[in-house]
N, CA and C of each residue as an Amber inpcrd file, in Angstrom:
protein
   441
 -62.4100000  10.7770000  16.9350000 -61.9590000  10.3680000  18.1770000
 -61.4820000  11.9550000  18.4130000 -61.6070000  13.4180000  18.3690000
 -60.9970000  13.9860000  18.6680000 -61.8480000  14.1750000  20.1780000
 -62.9380000  13.9650000  19.9860000 -64.5560000  14.2810000  21.0790000
 -63.5720000  13.5300000  22.6160000 -63.0050000  12.6430000  22.5740000
 -62.7510000  11.0950000  23.1120000 -61.5490000  11.8790000  24.2570000
 -61.6130000  11.1790000  25.7930000 -60.3000000  11.2660000  26.2640000
 -59.4850000   9.5690000  26.5920000 -58.8370000   9.6530000  27.2210000
 -58.2950000   8.9110000  27.0030000 -57.3190000   8.3370000  28.5280000
 -57.2990000   7.2060000  28.5550000 -57.0990000   6.3960000  30.5490000
 -55.5570000   5.7040000  29.3680000 -54.7230000   5.1380000  30.4670000
 -54.0130000   4.0930000  29.2600000 -53.9590000   3.2300000  28.8450000
 -55.4430000   2.5900000  29.1770000 -55.7620000   1.1760000  28.5630000
 -57.0520000   1.5960000  27.9300000 -57.5480000   2.9910000  27.8000000
 -59.2280000   2.8760000  27.9500000 -59.5070000   4.1830000  27.2240000
 -60.6650000   4.7040000  26.2780000 -60.5690000   5.7160000  25.2530000
 -61.8740000   5.9030000  25.6780000 -62.5350000   6.9510000  26.3930000
 -63.8990000   7.1750000  27.0800000 -64.2900000   8.8910000  26.7390000
 -65.8260000   9.1300000  26.7150000 -65.9840000  10.3020000  26.9860000
 -67.4980000   9.6440000  27.9800000 -67.3250000  10.0750000  28.9690000
 -68.3980000  10.0830000  30.2570000 -68.9540000  11.4840000  31.0810000
 -69.7330000  12.1050000  30.5240000 -70.5170000  13.6800000  30.4540000
 -71.8160000  13.0360000  31.6390000 -71.4840000  13.9890000  32.8270000
 -72.3610000  13.5920000  33.4500000 -74.1430000  14.8570000  33.7300000
 -75.4200000  14.8090000  34.4180000 -75.7100000  16.7020000  34.5390000
 -76.1320000  15.9630000  35.6870000 -74.9400000  16.5590000  36.6990000
 -75.8210000  16.4910000  38.3540000 -76.2910000  17.8810000  38.9310000
 -77.0270000  17.4830000  39.9720000 -77.4820000  18.3240000  39.9980000
 -77.2140000  18.0310000  41.6580000 -77.5860000  19.1590000  42.1900000
 -77.9700000  19.2670000  44.1760000 -78.0930000  20.5860000  45.0420000
 -78.3880000  19.5990000  45.8170000 -79.3950000  21.0340000  47.3460000
 -78.5160000  21.4640000  48.4720000 -78.6480000  22.1420000  48.8540000
 -78.4820000  22.3860000  49.9070000 -78.9870000  22.4740000  50.9510000
 -78.7230000  21.8770000  52.2270000 -79.3670000  21.3660000  53.2580000
 -81.1720000  22.2690000  53.5780000 -81.7020000  21.3270000  53.3260000
 -83.2590000  21.3840000  53.8240000 -84.0050000  22.8130000  52.4700000
 -82.9170000  23.0530000  51.3920000 -83.1810000  23.6280000  50.2350000
 -82.8020000  25.1820000  51.2870000 -82.2750000  25.9190000  51.8100000
 -82.7320000  27.2250000  52.5190000 -81.7560000  27.7670000  51.1330000
 -82.0620000  28.6860000  51.3640000 -81.7310000  29.6670000  49.8700000
 -80.0530000  30.4890000  50.3750000 -79.1200000  29.9490000  50.4020000
 -77.8640000  29.6100000  50.9210000 -76.9780000  30.1760000  50.0050000
 -76.8750000  29.7090000  48.2980000 -75.9250000  29.9900000  46.8700000
 -76.2020000  31.2150000  46.6440000 -76.0590000  32.5910000  47.9310000
 -75.7020000  33.7440000  46.6690000 -74.2870000  34.4630000  47.0810000
 -74.4220000  35.9230000  45.9690000 -73.2300000  36.7060000  46.4450000
 -71.8040000  35.9740000  46.5370000 -71.4240000  36.4400000  47.0020000
 -70.0530000  35.8050000  47.4000000 -69.7480000  34.6940000  47.3900000
 -70.5100000  33.7550000  47.9490000 -70.4980000  32.2250000  48.6420000
 -70.0520000  31.9870000  46.5510000 -71.5170000  32.4050000  45.9590000
 -71.5400000  31.8350000  44.5810000 -70.2270000  31.5190000  43.8890000
 -69.5760000  32.7630000  43.6840000 -68.4030000  33.0170000  43.3800000
 -67.1730000  32.1540000  43.9310000 -66.7720000  31.9400000  45.0210000
 -66.4140000  31.3360000  45.7290000 -66.4820000  30.0200000  45.6920000
 -67.1190000  29.3940000  45.9980000 -67.5130000  28.0320000  45.7920000
 -68.1340000  27.3150000  44.2250000 -68.2420000  28.1380000  43.6050000
 -68.0910000  27.8930000  42.3750000 -66.5190000  27.7470000  41.3450000
 -65.4700000  28.7500000  41.6250000 -64.5590000  28.3020000  41.6310000
 -63.5380000  27.2130000  42.5980000 -63.9590000  26.8780000  44.0580000
 -63.8650000  25.6870000  45.0750000 -64.5910000  24.5520000  44.1360000
 -65.5690000  24.5190000  43.5120000 -65.9850000  23.0730000  42.6830000
 -65.7260000  22.6640000  41.8250000 -64.4950000  24.1280000  41.1960000
 -64.2500000  23.2050000  39.5590000 -62.3010000  22.7340000  40.0000000
 -61.9540000  23.4800000  41.3490000 -60.5670000  22.6390000  41.7620000
 -60.3940000  21.6290000  42.3810000 -61.6860000  21.4010000  42.7340000
 -61.6820000  20.1940000  43.5760000 -62.9900000  18.9500000  42.6340000
 -63.2880000  19.2250000  41.8940000 -62.9960000  18.3000000  40.4630000
 -61.6640000  18.5150000  40.0610000 -61.1070000  18.5070000  39.6350000
 -59.4400000  18.4870000  38.8290000 -58.7660000  18.1100000  39.7590000
 -58.8380000  17.9910000  41.2310000 -58.4490000  17.0960000  42.1570000
 -58.5680000  15.4250000  41.9180000 -59.7260000  15.3800000  41.0830000
 -60.5930000  13.9260000  40.8380000 -60.4320000  13.7160000  39.4310000
 -59.1110000  14.7190000  38.8310000 -59.2770000  14.7820000  36.8560000
 -60.3570000  14.6350000  36.2660000 -61.4980000  15.2450000  36.9510000
 -62.5720000  16.0260000  36.5400000 -62.6500000  17.0540000  35.9050000
 -63.4570000  17.0820000  34.5080000 -63.5670000  18.6720000  34.7980000
 -64.7110000  18.9020000  34.4750000 -65.6740000  20.4410000  35.0570000
 -67.5330000  21.1640000  34.9130000 -66.6310000  21.5950000  33.3630000
 -67.4160000  21.2610000  32.4300000 -68.1510000  21.5640000  31.2940000
 -68.8350000  22.8260000  31.2860000 -69.8120000  22.2850000  31.8860000
 -70.8410000  23.9570000  32.3760000 -71.8750000  23.5770000  34.1550000
 -71.3230000  25.2070000  34.7780000 -71.9410000  24.8070000  35.5430000
 -72.7650000  25.2810000  36.5610000 -73.7230000  25.7650000  36.1220000
 -74.5120000  27.1470000  37.4100000 -75.3990000  26.9820000  38.7060000
 -74.8860000  27.8230000  39.6000000 -75.8790000  27.8590000  40.9990000
 -77.1390000  28.9330000  40.9340000 -77.6760000  28.3420000  41.4770000
 -79.0500000  29.0350000  42.2110000 -78.9910000  28.9310000  43.2200000
 -79.5280000  29.5500000  44.1060000 -79.8840000  29.9510000  45.2500000
 -80.1660000  28.9400000  46.0580000 -80.8120000  27.8190000  45.7720000
 -80.6890000  27.1790000  46.3320000 -80.2740000  24.8080000  45.7270000
 -79.9820000  25.6740000  44.5400000 -79.2470000  24.2050000  44.1780000
 -78.6020000  24.8920000  43.0650000 -77.5900000  23.3340000  42.1500000
 -76.3750000  23.4240000  41.8530000 -76.6030000  22.9550000  40.7030000
 -76.1870000  23.3660000  39.1430000 -76.7470000  22.7580000  38.2090000
 -74.9140000  22.5030000  37.5570000 -74.6280000  21.4040000  37.1090000
 -73.6050000  20.9370000  37.1560000 -73.2750000  19.6780000  36.1720000
 -72.0530000  20.2880000  34.8200000 -71.7730000  19.1550000  33.4260000
 -70.4970000  18.7990000  33.8600000 -70.3560000  17.4090000  34.0950000
 -68.5890000  17.3940000  34.3680000 -68.8130000  15.6860000  33.5860000
 -67.3560000  15.9170000  33.3980000 -67.2520000  15.3060000  32.6080000
 -65.7920000  13.8600000  33.9900000 -66.0210000  12.5690000  33.9530000
 -65.9030000  12.1570000  34.6640000 -65.0320000  11.0620000  33.9710000
 -64.0330000  10.2280000  34.8320000 -63.0220000  10.0590000  33.7040000
 -63.2490000   7.8320000  34.2160000 -63.8030000   7.3170000  33.8730000
 -64.1970000   6.2310000  34.2680000 -63.7580000   5.6130000  35.4210000
 -62.3450000   5.4830000  35.9080000 -61.7040000   5.0050000  36.7590000
 -62.1860000   5.6040000  38.3110000 -63.1080000   6.4150000  38.1600000
 -63.9300000   7.3920000  39.2780000 -65.2610000   7.1890000  38.8610000
 -65.7640000   6.3850000  40.3370000 -68.3980000   6.3700000  40.2860000
 -68.4090000   7.6910000  40.3520000 -69.3740000   8.0540000  40.0660000
 -70.3860000   9.6140000  40.2870000 -70.1700000   9.7270000  41.6770000
 -70.7290000   8.5920000  41.7490000 -70.8000000   8.7180000  43.4340000
 -69.5400000   9.2010000  44.4250000 -68.2150000   8.3570000  43.8670000
 -67.1680000   9.0920000  44.5790000 -66.6670000  10.6690000  44.1880000
 -66.8220000  10.6640000  43.6970000 -66.5970000  11.9080000  42.9900000
 -67.5740000  12.9390000  43.6160000 -68.6190000  13.2660000  43.5720000
 -70.0020000  14.2350000  44.5320000 -69.6590000  13.9040000  46.4100000
 -69.2580000  12.0150000  46.4040000 -68.9540000  12.8250000  48.1520000
 -68.0770000  13.5530000  48.3590000 -66.4110000  13.1010000  47.3830000
 -65.8310000  14.2770000  47.2640000 -65.7000000  15.8020000  47.6510000
 -65.9450000  15.9250000  46.4170000 -67.0500000  17.7150000  46.2690000
 -67.6040000  17.9530000  47.3290000 -69.0300000  17.3830000  47.3730000
 -70.0400000  17.7960000  48.0140000 -69.2630000  17.7400000  50.3100000
 -68.1560000  16.9180000  49.5620000 -67.8460000  17.0710000  51.2220000
 -66.5300000  18.1180000  51.7080000 -66.0150000  17.9220000  50.8020000
 -64.5160000  18.9490000  50.8990000 -65.4710000  20.5300000  50.5520000
 -66.5100000  20.8640000  49.7070000 -67.0000000  22.4610000  49.6540000
 -67.2310000  22.2770000  50.6720000 -68.2660000  21.5460000  51.8190000
 -69.3890000  22.0060000  52.4840000 -67.9900000  22.3260000  54.2720000
 -66.4790000  21.8620000  53.4640000 -65.6310000  22.0120000  54.7560000
 -65.5470000  23.9560000  54.4920000 -64.7710000  23.6130000  53.0480000
 -64.4460000  25.0730000  52.8570000 -65.3130000  26.1630000  53.3780000
 -66.4660000  25.9780000  52.6830000 -67.4360000  26.9850000  53.6000000
 -68.1290000  27.1170000  55.0950000 -67.9490000  25.8160000  55.7010000
 -67.6520000  26.0120000  57.2140000 -66.4400000  26.7920000  57.3240000
 -65.7160000  26.3590000  56.9530000 -64.7540000  27.1060000  57.2030000
 -64.1610000  29.1010000  57.2450000 -64.9420000  29.0640000  55.4930000
 -64.5500000  30.7140000  55.2380000 -65.8820000  31.4140000  55.8770000
 -67.2620000  30.8760000  55.8630000 -68.4880000  31.6720000  56.1650000
 -68.8100000  30.9570000  57.8040000 -68.5840000  30.1550000  57.8790000
 -69.4890000  29.7090000  59.4960000 -69.7190000  30.8270000  60.3470000
 -68.7590000  31.4670000  60.3840000 -68.7120000  32.3900000  62.0360000
 -69.7580000  33.5830000  61.6570000 -70.3160000  33.8740000  59.9500000
 -70.6310000  34.9350000  59.8780000 -72.5390000  34.4810000  59.7040000
 -73.1120000  33.0650000  59.5870000 -74.3720000  32.8000000  59.0950000
 -74.6930000  32.1080000  60.1610000 -76.0570000  32.1880000  60.8940000
 -76.3540000  31.3680000  61.4200000 -76.3660000  30.0130000  61.0830000
 -76.6070000  29.4560000  59.4710000 -77.0820000  28.2400000  59.2920000
 -76.1450000  27.7670000  58.1820000 -74.9020000  28.3270000  58.5610000
 -73.4220000  27.5830000  58.6030000 -73.6070000  26.1750000  59.7230000
 -73.5060000  25.5240000  60.0880000 -73.8800000  24.7580000  61.1670000
 -72.3670000  23.1290000  60.5190000 -71.6990000  23.6410000  61.0550000
 -70.6690000  22.3320000  61.0110000 -70.2510000  22.1620000  59.4900000
 -70.4390000  20.4470000  59.1410000 -69.7170000  20.5680000  57.9490000
 -70.8060000  20.2020000  57.2480000 -72.2310000  20.4370000  57.4370000
 -73.5350000  19.9370000  57.1870000 -74.1660000  20.6640000  55.9140000
 -73.5910000  21.2720000  55.7130000 -74.3350000  22.3480000  53.7020000
 -74.5220000  21.5930000  52.8090000 -74.4480000  20.2650000  52.8570000
 -75.3980000  19.7740000  51.8040000 -76.1060000  18.7150000  51.5570000
 -77.6010000  18.4880000  51.0940000 -78.6100000  17.5640000  51.4500000
 -77.6120000  16.4510000  50.6470000 -78.3200000  15.0750000  51.4550000
 -77.6850000  14.0970000  50.7460000 -78.1930000  13.8840000  49.6820000
 -77.4630000  13.1120000  48.9810000 -78.1640000  12.4430000  47.6680000
 -78.0490000  13.5910000  46.5660000 -78.3950000  13.6450000  45.2400000
 -77.7500000  14.2740000  43.8900000 -78.7680000  13.7750000  43.0320000
 -78.9220000  14.3960000  41.8180000 -79.9670000  13.8670000  41.1370000
 -77.9640000  13.1430000  39.7810000 -79.1640000  12.8570000  38.4220000
 -77.6230000  12.6820000  37.6830000 -78.3590000  11.8970000  36.6880000
 -77.6580000  12.2850000  35.8220000 -78.0820000  11.7380000  34.6530000
 -76.7430000  11.8110000  33.7080000 -76.9290000  10.9050000  33.3690000
 -75.9490000  10.7620000  31.1940000 -76.7150000  11.1040000  30.4280000
 -75.3460000  12.3470000  30.3380000 -75.6460000  13.3340000  29.1910000
 -75.4780000  12.5040000  27.7220000 -74.6500000  11.7490000  27.1350000
 -74.3260000  10.9730000  25.7160000 -74.7870000  11.8350000  24.5850000
 -75.0760000  12.5430000  23.8930000 -74.7980000  13.5050000  22.5790000
 -75.5720000  14.7650000  22.9470000 -76.4090000  14.6330000  23.5060000
 -77.2220000  15.2890000  24.1670000 -76.3740000  16.6450000  25.2140000
 -75.2120000  16.7080000  24.5330000 -74.7800000  17.8690000  25.2830000
 -74.5040000  19.3570000  25.2370000 -74.8930000  19.3390000  23.9810000
 -74.9550000  20.8020000  24.1710000 -76.6320000  21.0100000  24.5510000
 -77.6650000  20.3220000  24.3350000 -78.6410000  21.1170000  25.0750000
 -78.5160000  20.7570000  26.4730000 -77.8490000  20.4570000  27.1370000
 -78.3340000  20.3600000  28.3170000 -77.1440000  21.5330000  29.1600000
 -75.6490000  21.8960000  27.7950000 -75.2660000  22.8700000  28.1320000
 -76.0220000  24.0990000  27.9680000 -77.2340000  24.1310000  28.0710000
 -77.9760000  25.0500000  27.4580000 -79.2760000  25.3860000  28.4590000
 -79.2060000  24.4170000  28.7120000 -80.1640000  24.0810000  29.7180000
 -79.8180000  24.4210000  31.1450000 -78.5990000  24.6300000  31.5310000
 -78.0690000  25.2670000  32.5570000 -77.4970000  26.1030000  32.5970000
 -77.4430000  26.5430000  31.6320000 -77.3950000  28.4780000  31.1400000
 -78.5800000  28.9850000  31.3870000 -79.4540000  28.1940000  31.3790000
 -81.0410000  29.2400000  30.8320000 -81.8700000  28.8270000  32.4620000
 -81.2800000  27.7370000  32.9820000 -81.9930000  27.2800000  34.1850000
 -82.7630000  28.8870000  34.8240000 -81.2180000  29.3740000  35.0670000
 -81.8280000  30.8000000  36.3490000 -83.7310000  31.4160000  35.8560000
 -83.2210000  31.7500000  34.2660000 -84.0440000  32.6530000  34.1160000
 -85.3080000  31.8290000  33.7590000 -85.2450000  30.4520000  33.4140000
 -86.5320000  29.6290000  33.8120000 -87.3940000  29.4520000  34.8030000
 -86.3390000  29.5610000  35.7030000 -86.6970000  28.9350000  36.4500000
 -87.4850000  30.1870000  37.7190000 -87.3340000  31.7180000  37.2260000
 -88.1060000  32.9290000  37.2380000 -89.4450000  33.2320000  36.7780000
 -88.9660000  32.4800000  35.4730000 -90.2340000  32.9410000  35.0370000
 -91.2610000  31.3980000  35.8340000 -91.1630000  30.7090000  36.0510000
 -92.0310000  29.4860000  36.6280000 -92.5400000  30.0180000  38.1410000
 -91.8540000  30.8500000  38.8310000 -92.3730000  31.4280000  39.8850000
 -92.9270000  32.6760000  39.5030000 -93.0450000  33.7090000  38.6860000
 -93.6420000  34.3120000  38.5160000 -95.4870000  34.0790000  37.9770000
 -95.0710000  32.3460000  37.0730000 -96.4780000  32.5550000  36.6510000
 -97.4270000  31.9190000  38.0270000 -96.4450000  30.9970000  39.0100000
 -97.5940000  30.0350000  40.1270000 -97.1030000  31.4360000  41.1820000
 -96.9490000  32.8610000  40.6200000 -97.6730000  33.8350000  42.0860000
 -96.5930000  33.6270000  42.9090000 -95.3910000  33.4580000  42.8910000
 -94.7000000  33.0700000  44.3540000 -94.2340000  34.4540000  44.4500000
 -94.3700000  35.3380000  43.5070000 -92.6350000  36.7130000  43.4810000
 -93.6500000  37.9060000  42.8560000 -94.7630000  38.4240000  43.0430000
 -95.8220000  39.0170000  42.2670000 -95.4290000  40.5050000  41.7830000
 -93.9350000  40.2920000  43.0750000 -93.3690000  41.7070000  42.6800000
 -91.9310000  42.1960000  41.5650000 -92.6700000  41.2360000  41.3780000
 -91.2480000  40.6690000  39.5410000 -91.5030000  40.7480000  38.4580000
 -93.5470000  40.6150000  38.3920000 -94.0850000  40.9370000  37.5370000
 -93.6530000  42.4040000  36.5090000
């Protein structure tokens, strides 16, 4: 039972693979924004008693493996993280970049999948996502200078 968390009246293991994008899938998640935003997302998750087990930020989307207690829905946690992180980005980077308009940084919605017992496979997928995306872009001929 060491893999399980517990609350007052329940024992649980609720892990989710979540992916979301910036509005219009603009390529905005780069350089210092990646580092700052990664730390901020982890802090916001802790505020909702969640743990980010694995995470990776691509330039146009975010992958995250997160453990969410059953007293919160995925929708509640994602609404909180996306809303507060958009405010954080607008305050910190809003004056420097023309596309950081107000607090409308993230697109509506997200992808979520329960992890179950495939946790290690999902972690590996998240870790290697950037390499796989670059390979796909090269195969499609989108970035011939990378070959």
